[in-house]
Coordinates of C-alpha atoms and ligand atoms in Angstrom, one line a residue:
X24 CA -98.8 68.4 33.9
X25 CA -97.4 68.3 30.3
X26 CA -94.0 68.7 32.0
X27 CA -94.8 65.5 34.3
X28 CA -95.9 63.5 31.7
X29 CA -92.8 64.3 29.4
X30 CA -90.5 63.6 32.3
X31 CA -92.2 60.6 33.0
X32 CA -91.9 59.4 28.9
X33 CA -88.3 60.9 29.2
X34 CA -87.9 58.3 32.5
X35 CA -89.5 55.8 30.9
X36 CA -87.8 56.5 27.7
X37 CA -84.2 56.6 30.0
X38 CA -85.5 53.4 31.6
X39 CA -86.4 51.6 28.2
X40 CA -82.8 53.1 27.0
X41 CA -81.6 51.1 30.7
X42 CA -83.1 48.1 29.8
X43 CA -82.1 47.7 26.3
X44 CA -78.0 47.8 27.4
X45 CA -78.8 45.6 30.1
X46 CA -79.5 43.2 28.1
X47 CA -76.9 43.6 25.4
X48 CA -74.5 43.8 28.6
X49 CA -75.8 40.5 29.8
X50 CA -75.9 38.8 26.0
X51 CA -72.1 40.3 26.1
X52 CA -70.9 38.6 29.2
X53 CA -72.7 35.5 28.2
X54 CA -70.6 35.9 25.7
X55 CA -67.6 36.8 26.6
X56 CA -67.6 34.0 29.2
X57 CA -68.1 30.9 26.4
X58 CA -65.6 32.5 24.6
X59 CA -63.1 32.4 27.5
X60 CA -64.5 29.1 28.2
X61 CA -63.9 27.9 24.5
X62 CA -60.9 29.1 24.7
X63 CA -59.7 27.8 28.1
X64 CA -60.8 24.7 26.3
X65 CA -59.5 25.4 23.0
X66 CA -55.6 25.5 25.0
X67 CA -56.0 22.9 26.7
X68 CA -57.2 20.7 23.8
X69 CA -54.8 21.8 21.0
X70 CA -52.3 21.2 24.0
X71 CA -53.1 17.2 24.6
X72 CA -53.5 17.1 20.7
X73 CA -49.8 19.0 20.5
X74 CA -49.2 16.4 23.0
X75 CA -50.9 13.4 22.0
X76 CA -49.3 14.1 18.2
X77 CA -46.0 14.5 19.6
X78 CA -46.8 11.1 21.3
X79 CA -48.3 9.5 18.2
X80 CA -45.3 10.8 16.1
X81 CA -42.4 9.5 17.9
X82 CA -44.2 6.3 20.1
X83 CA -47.6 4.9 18.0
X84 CA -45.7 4.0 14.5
X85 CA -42.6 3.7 16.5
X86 CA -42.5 0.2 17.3
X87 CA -42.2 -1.1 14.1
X88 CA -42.6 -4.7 12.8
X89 CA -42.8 -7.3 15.7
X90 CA -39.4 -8.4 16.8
X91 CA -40.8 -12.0 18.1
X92 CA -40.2 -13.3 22.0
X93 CA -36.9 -11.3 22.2
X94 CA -35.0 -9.6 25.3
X95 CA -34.0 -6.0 24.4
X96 CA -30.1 -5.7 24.8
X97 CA -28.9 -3.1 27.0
X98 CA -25.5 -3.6 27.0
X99 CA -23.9 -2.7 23.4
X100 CA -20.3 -2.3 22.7
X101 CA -19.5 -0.6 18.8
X102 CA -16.5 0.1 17.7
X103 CA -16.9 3.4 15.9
X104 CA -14.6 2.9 12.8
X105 CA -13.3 6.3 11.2
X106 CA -15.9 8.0 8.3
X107 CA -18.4 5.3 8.6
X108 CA -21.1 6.7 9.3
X109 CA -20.4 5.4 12.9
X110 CA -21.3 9.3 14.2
X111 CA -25.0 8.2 12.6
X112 CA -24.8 5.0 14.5
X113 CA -23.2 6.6 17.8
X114 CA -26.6 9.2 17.8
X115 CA -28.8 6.0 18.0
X116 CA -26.6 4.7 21.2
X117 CA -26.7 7.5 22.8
X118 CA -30.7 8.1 22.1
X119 CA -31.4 4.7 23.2
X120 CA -29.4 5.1 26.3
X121 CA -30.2 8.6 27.3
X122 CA -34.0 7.6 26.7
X123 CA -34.0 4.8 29.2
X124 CA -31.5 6.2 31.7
X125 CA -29.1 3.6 30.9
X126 CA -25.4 4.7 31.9
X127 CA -22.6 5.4 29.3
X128 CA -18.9 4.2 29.5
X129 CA -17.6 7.8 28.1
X130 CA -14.5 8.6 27.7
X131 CA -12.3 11.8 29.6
X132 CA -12.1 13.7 26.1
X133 CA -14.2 13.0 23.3
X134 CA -12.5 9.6 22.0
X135 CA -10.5 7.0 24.2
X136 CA -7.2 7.6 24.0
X137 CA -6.8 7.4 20.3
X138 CA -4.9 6.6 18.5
X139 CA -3.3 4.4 21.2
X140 CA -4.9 1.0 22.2
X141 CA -7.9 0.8 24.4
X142 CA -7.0 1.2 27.6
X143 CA -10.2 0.9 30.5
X144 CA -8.8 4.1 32.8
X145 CA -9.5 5.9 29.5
X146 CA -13.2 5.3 30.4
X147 CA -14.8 8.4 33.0
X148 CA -15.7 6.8 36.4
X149 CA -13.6 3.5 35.6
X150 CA -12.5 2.1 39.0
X151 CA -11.4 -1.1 38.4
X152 CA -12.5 -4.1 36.4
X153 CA -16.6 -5.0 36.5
X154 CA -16.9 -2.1 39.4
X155 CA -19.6 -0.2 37.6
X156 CA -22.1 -1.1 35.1
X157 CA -21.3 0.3 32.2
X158 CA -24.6 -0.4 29.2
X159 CA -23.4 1.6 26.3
X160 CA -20.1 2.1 25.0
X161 CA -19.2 3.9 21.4
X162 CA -16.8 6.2 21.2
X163 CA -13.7 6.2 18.9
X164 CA -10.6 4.2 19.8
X165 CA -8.5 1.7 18.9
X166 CA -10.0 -1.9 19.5
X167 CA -7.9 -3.9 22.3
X168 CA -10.6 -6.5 23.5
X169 CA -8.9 -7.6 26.9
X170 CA -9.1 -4.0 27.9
X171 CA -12.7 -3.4 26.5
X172 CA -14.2 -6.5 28.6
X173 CA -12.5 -4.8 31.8
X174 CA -15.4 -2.5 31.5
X175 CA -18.1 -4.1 29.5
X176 CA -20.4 -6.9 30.9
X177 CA -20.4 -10.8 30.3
X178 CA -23.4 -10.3 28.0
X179 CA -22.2 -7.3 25.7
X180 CA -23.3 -7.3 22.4
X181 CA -20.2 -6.1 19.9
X182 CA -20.6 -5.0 16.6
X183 CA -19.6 -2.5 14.8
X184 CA -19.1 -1.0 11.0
X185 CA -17.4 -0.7 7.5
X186 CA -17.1 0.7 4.5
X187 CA -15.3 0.9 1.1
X188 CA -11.9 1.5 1.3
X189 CA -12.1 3.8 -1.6
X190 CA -15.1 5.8 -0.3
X191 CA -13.5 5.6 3.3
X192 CA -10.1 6.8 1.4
X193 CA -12.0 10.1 0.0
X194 CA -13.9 10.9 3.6
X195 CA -10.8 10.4 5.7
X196 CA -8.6 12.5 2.7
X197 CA -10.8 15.5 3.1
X198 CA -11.6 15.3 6.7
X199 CA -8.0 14.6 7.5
X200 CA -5.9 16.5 4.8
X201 CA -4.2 19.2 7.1
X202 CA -3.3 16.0 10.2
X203 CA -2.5 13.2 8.6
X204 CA 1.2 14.4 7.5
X205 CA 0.8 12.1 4.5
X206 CA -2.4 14.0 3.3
X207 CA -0.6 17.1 3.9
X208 CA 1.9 16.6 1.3
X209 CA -0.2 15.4 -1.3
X210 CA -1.9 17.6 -3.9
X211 CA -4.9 16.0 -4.0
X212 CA -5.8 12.1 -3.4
X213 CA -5.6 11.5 -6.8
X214 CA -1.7 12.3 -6.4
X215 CA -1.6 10.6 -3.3
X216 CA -3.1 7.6 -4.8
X217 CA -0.4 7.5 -7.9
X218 CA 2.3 7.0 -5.4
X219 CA 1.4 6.8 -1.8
X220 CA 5.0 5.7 -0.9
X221 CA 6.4 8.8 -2.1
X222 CA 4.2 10.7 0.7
X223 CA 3.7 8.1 3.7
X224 CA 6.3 7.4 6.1
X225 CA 4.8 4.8 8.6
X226 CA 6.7 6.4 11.5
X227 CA 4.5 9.5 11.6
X228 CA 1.8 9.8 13.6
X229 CA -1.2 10.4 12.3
X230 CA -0.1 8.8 9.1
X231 CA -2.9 5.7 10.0
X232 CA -5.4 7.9 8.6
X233 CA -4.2 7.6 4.9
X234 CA -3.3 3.7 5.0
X235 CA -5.8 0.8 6.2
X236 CA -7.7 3.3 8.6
X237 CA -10.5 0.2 9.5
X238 CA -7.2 -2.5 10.0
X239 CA -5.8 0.0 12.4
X240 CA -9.3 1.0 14.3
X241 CA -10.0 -2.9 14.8
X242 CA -6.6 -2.8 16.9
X243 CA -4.9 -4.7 13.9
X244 CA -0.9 -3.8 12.6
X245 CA -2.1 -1.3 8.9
X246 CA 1.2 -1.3 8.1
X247 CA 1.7 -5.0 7.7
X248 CA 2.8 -6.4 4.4
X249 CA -0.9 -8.1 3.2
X250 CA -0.8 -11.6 2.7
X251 CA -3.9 -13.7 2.2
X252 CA -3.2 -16.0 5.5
X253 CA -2.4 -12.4 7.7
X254 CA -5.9 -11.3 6.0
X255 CA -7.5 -13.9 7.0
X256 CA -6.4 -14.0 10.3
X257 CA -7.4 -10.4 10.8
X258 CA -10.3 -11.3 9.4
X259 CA -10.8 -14.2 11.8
X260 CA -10.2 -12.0 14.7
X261 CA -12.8 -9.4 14.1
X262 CA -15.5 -12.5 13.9
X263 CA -14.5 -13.7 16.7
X264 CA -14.6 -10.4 18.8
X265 CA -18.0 -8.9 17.2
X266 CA -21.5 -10.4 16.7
X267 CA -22.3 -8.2 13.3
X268 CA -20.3 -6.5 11.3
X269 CA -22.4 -3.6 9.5
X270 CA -22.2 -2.3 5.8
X271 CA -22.1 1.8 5.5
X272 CA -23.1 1.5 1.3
X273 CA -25.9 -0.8 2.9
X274 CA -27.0 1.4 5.8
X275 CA -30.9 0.8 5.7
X276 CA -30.3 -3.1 5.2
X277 CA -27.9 -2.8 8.3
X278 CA -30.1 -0.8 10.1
X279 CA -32.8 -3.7 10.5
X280 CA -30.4 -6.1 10.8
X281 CA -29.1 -4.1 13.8
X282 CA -32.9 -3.4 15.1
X283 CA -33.5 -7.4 15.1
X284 CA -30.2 -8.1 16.5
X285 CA -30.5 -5.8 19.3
X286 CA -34.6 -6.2 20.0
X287 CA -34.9 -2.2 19.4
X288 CA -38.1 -0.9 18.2
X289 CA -38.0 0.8 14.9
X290 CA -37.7 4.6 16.2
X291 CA -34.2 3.6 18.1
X292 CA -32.5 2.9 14.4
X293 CA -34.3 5.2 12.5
X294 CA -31.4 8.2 11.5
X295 CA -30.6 11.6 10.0
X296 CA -27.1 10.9 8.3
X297 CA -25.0 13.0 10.5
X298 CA -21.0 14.2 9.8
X299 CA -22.1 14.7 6.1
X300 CA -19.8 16.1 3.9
X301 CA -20.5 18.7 1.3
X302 CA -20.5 17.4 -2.5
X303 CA -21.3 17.2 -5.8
X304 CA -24.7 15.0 -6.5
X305 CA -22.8 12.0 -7.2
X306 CA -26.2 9.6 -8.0
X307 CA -25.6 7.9 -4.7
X308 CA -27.2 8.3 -1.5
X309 CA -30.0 10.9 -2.1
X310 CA -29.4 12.5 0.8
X311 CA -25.8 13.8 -0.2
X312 CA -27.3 14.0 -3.4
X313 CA -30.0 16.9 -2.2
X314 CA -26.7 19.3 -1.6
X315 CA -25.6 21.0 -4.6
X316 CA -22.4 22.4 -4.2
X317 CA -18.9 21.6 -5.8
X318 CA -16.5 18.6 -4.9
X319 CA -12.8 20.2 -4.5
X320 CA -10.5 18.8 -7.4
X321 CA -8.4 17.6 -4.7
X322 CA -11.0 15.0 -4.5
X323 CA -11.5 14.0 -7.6
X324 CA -10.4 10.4 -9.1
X325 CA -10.3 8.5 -12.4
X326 CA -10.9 4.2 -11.8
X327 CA -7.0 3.7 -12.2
X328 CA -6.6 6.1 -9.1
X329 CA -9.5 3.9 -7.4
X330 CA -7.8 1.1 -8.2
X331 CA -4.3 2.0 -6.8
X332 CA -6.4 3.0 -3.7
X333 CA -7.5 -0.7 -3.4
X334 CA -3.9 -2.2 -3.4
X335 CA -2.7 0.5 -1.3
X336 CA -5.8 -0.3 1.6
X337 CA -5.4 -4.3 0.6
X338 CA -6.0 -5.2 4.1
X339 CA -8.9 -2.7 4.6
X340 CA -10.1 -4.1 1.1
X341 CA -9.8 -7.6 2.3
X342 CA -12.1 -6.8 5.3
X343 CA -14.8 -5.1 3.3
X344 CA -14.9 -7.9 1.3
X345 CA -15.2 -10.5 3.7
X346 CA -17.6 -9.1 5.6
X347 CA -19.7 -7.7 3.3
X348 CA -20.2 -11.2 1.9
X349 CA -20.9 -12.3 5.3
X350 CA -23.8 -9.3 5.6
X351 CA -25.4 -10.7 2.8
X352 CA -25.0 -13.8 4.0
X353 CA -27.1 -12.7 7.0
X354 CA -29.7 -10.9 4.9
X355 CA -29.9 -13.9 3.5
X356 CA -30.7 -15.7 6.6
X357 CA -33.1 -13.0 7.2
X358 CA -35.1 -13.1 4.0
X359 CA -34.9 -10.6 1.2
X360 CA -38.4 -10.0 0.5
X361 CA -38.7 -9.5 4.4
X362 CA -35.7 -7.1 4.5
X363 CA -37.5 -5.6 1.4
X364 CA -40.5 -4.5 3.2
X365 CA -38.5 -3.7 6.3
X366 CA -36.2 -1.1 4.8
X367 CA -39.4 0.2 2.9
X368 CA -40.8 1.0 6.4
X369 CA -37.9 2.1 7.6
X370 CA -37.2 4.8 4.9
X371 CA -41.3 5.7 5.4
X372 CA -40.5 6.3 9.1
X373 CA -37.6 8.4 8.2
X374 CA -39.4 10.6 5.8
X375 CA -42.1 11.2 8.7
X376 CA -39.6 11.8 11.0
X377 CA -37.8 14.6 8.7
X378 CA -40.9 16.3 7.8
X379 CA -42.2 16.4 11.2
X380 CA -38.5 17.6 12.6
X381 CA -36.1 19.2 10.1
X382 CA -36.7 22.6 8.2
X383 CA -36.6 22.4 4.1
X384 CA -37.8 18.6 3.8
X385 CA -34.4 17.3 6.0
X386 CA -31.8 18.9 3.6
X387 CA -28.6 18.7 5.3
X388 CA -27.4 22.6 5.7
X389 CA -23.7 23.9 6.2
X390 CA -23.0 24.5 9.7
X391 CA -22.9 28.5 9.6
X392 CA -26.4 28.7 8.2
X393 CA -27.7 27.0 11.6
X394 CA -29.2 29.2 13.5
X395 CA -29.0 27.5 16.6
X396 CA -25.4 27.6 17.4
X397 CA -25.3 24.4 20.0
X398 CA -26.2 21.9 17.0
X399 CA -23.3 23.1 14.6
X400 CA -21.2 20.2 13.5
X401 CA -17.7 20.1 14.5
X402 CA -15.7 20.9 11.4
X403 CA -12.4 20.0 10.4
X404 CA -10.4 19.6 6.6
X405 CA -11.3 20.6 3.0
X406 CA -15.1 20.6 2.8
X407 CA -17.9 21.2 4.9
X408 CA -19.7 18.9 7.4
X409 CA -23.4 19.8 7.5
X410 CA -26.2 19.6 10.1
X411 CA -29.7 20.7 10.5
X412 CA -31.9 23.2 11.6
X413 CA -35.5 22.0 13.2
X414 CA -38.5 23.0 12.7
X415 CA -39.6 26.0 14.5
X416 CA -43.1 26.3 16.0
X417 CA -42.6 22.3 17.3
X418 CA -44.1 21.6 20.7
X419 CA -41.5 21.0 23.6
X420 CA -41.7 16.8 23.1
X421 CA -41.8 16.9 20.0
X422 CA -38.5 19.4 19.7
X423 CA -36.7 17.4 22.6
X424 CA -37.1 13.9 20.6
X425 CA -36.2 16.1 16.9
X426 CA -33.4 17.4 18.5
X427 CA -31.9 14.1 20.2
X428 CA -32.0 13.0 16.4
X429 CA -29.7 15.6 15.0
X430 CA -27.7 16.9 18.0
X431 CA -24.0 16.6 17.1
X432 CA -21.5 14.1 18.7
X433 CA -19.5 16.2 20.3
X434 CA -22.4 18.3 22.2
X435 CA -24.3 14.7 22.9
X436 CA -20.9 13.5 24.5
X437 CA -20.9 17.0 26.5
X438 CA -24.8 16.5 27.5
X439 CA -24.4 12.6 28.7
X440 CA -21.2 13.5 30.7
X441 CA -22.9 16.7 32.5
X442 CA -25.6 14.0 33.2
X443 CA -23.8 11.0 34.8
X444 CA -21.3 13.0 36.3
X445 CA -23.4 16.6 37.7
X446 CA -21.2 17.9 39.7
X447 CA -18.0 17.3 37.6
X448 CA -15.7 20.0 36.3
X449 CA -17.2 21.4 33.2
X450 CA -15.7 20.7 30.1
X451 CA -16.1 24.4 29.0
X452 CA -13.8 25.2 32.1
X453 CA -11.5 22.2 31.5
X454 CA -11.4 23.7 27.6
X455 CA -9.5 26.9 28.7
X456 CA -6.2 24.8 28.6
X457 CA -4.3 27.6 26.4
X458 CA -2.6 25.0 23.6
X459 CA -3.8 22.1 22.0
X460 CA -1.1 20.2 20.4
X461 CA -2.1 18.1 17.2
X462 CA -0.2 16.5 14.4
X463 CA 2.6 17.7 16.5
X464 CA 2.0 20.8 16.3
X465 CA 0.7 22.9 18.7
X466 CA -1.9 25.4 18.1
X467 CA -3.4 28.2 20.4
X468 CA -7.5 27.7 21.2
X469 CA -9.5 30.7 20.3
X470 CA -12.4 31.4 21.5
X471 CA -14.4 30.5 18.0
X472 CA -12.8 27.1 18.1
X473 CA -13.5 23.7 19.7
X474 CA -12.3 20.7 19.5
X475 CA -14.2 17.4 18.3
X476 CA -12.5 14.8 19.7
X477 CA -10.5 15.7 23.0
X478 CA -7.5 15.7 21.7
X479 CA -6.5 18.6 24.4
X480 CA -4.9 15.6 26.4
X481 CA -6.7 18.0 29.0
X482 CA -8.1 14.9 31.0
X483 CA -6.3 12.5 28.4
X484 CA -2.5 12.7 28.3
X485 CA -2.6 15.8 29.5
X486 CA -3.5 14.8 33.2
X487 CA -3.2 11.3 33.2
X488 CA 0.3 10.8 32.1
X489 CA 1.4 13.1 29.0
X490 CA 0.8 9.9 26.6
X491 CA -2.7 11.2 25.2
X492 CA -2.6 11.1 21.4
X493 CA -6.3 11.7 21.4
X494 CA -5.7 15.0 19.6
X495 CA -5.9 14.4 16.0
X496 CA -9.1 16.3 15.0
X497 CA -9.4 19.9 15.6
X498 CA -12.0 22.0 14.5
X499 CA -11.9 25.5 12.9
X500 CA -15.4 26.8 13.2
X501 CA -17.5 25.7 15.8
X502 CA -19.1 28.0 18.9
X503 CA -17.6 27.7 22.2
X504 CA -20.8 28.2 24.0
X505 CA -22.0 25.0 23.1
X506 CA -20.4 23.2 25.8
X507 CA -21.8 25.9 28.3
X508 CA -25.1 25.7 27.3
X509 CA -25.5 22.2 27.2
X510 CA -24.0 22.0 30.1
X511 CA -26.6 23.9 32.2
X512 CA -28.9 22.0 30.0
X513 CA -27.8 18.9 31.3
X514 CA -29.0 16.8 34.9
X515 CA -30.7 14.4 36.3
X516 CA -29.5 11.1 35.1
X517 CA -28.4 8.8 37.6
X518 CA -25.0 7.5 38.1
X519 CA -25.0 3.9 38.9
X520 CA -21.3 3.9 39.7
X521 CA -21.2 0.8 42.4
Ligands
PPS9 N1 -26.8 7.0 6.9 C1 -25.7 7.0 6.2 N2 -25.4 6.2 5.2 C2 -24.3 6.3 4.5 N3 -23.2 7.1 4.8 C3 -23.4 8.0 5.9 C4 -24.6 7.9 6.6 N4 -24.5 8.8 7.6 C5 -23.3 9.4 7.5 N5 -22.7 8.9 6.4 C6 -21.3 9.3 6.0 O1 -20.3 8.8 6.9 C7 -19.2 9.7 6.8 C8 -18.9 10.2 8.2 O2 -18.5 9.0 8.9 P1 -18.3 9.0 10.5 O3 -19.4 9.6 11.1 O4 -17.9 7.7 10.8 O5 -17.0 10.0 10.6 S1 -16.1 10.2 11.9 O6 -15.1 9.2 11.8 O7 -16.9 10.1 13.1 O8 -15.6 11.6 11.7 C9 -19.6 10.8 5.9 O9 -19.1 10.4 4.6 P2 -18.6 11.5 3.5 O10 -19.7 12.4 3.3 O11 -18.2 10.7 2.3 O12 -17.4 12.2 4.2 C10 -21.1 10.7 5.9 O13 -21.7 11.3 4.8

């Protein structure tokens, strides 16, 4: 009996030992499921806010100040003068364009046939004059306007960029040093700039780099003996062939200029200075100014050197001037206090943008210490040309827009090409050509090396006739695979070939 009754406690004891995990099992799935539920919910949400911030960064503030009852100009011609900043300004094209589809006039290499005049066959998928609609067009040559309008519309809006000849002088001296035979001689600008006559001979090619580089790039004679009535008639030609002339010293200023002119929203001109070189704080731009490092002594100056600089560049000088005055002119027109607030917004937009995009606050980095190996810089001469690294952790919208803003020109050329023209040969097959003659010499491609600017006359001279002198810039450092990878990267825009 005693035993029945304890087996019946143990039973009930068993079943009150049941009933108490059945319970705890149900209170565990209940649970369990709102936590799987929060954090079904939880992915979803933080992935429409990763969304919706990547949306709010780069479209909400985007817009900018209201550009009035204006039509947004899709077909843009600039002539990308030589160490501008024109490879700042050609990343806006090409971001404009590749955001809205709009079809590029490219050319076969990576510039058109420079340093010879503009021809139109230079331009991929050229068939004859007004044949396809070309929008955008912004790669390097040598202005020659009757050519040009072959491919560009009626409607085209021209303009394009300068900057001081002395500034220009220093960029192209230590970008240029080892192809520009004039350079090559020197010890340093400073000795080029006491006697540029003892180095230059006009007959070598090349040698345009060291003498009135922006005379030459607006299809003008640089080694003409300056006068103020040839001056001025240079200077009346440009007017006459481009709607706005910007300042590189005044980029922010130019920038809204450029946004009103065009009817862009703000994002489309807000930049990362690209094609940076490597220098000594110099109290100018802060962004240069952010990367310590030393400027070679073959750089260096005194104001007598400056000045010689001036005489020898009197054409390039003359230019600067003229058109400088005329930018002011137009800022003028445009209001200062206006410009004031619209620079203010723009430099605000940019500091977002960095913060949001670029590691270490936007600090321009040398090119080896870039992880990603597709967005190294091309490099070429005496210093380093930095780039930047993004963000990590940034959600796929956000990382494509970053990206666009500080993807190379050489890889953004590569990327737009693979995307109007799929099923092209690849570049990276086309780049196995086994010499590349430059500066008239010819050098054997390694594997580590690429070029920047096509100069292989592999698709320039080198297929279409022999004449390509597109092969002034060669690079020493950069990763082959970047043309492979962006290539499979690349797809899906439309050719509007008629
Ligand atoms: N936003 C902005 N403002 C002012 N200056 C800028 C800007 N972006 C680029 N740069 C400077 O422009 C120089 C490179 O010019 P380019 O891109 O035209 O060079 S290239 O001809 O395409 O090789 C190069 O000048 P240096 O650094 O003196 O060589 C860049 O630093």
């Amino acid at each position: 009996m005693a035993f029945k009754r304890r087996a019946r406690r143990m039973r009930l004891g068993l079943g009150r030992y049941r009933v108490g995990p059945m319970w705890l099992w149900k209170a565990l799935l209940v649970f369990v499921a709102i936590a799987f539920a929060g954090q079904l919910l939880g992915v979803i949400f933080n992935k429409s806010l990763q969304q919706d911030r990547s949306r709010s960064l780069f479209s909400s503030d985007g817009q900018g100040p209201p550009l009035g009852s204006c039509r947004p100009h899709s077909h843009v011609m600039f002539l990308k003068t030589h160490k501008t900043a024109s490879s700042t300004v050609l990343n806006m094209l090409y971001r404009y364009g590749e955001e809205r589809d709009l079809f590029f006039a490219l050319p076969l290499g990576y510039q058109f046939g420079y340093p010879l005049p503009f021809n139109a066959h230079r331009v991929k998928g050229y068939r004859g004059p007004h044949v396809a609609e070309f929008s955008i067009m912004g790669n390097h040559m040598r202005f020659n306007k009757p050519e040009v309008e072959k491919v560009m519309p009626v409607d085209t809006f021209y303009f394009s960029i300068m900057r001081d000849p002395v500034a220009l002088a220093e960029s192209s001296y230590a970008y240029y040093k080892a192809v520009a035979p004039a350079f090559k001689k020197a010890k340093g600008l400073g000795d080029f700039a006491d006697n540029p006559r003892k180095y230059y001979d006009p007959r070598l090619r090349n040698n345009h780099y060291a003498r009135n580089l922006l005379w030459f790039d607006f299809g003008l004679d640089h080694n003409a003996n300056f006068s103020t009535t040839l001056a001025r008639r240079g200077e009346a030609a440009v007017r006459r062939a481009f709607k706005l002339i910007l300042v590189s010293e005044h980029f922010d200023q130019s920038m809204v200029l450029l946004r009103h002119a065009l009817c862009w929203p703000l994002d489309a001109i807000v930049s990362f200075s690209l094609n940076a070189r490597q220098q000594k704080p110099s109290g100018g731009s802060s962004w240069v100014g952010k990367v310590a490092a030393v400027q070679p002594p073959a750089l260096a100056l005194t104001d007598d050197q400056r000045l010689k600089l001036r005489e020898w560049n009197a054409l390039d000088w003359h230019l600067y001037q003229a058109f400088n005055r005329s930018f002011w002119n137009e800022v003028d027109r445009f209001g200062r206090i206006r410009m004031d607030q619209e620079v203010a917004l723009l430099r605000t937009r940019r500091d977002v943008l960095a913060r949001a995009c670029l590691r270490d606050g936007g600090r321009p980095v040398e090119a080896s210490r870039i992880r990603d190996k597709t967005i190294r810089p091309f490099q070429s001469g005496l210093v380093k040309i930095l780039g930047y690294e993004l963000q990590p952790g940034l959600d796929n919208a956000t990382h494509q827009s970053c990206l666009r803003m500080i993807r190379p020109e050489i890889q953004y050329k590569d990327l737009l090409d693979a995307r109007q023209f799929p099923r092209a040969a690849p570049q990276a097959a086309q780049a196995q050509a086994p010499a590349i003659p430059a500066g008239g010499a010819y050098l054997r491609k390694d594997p580590s090396s690429q070029l920047r600017t096509g100069e292989l006359g592999v698709g320039e001279g080198g297929g279409g006739g022999g004449t390509g002198e597109d092969r002034s810039r060669l690079s020493r450092s950069n990763n082959n695979n970047n043309n492979q990878t962006l290539l499979r990267g690349g797809g899906g825009g439309k050719g509007k070939i008629k």
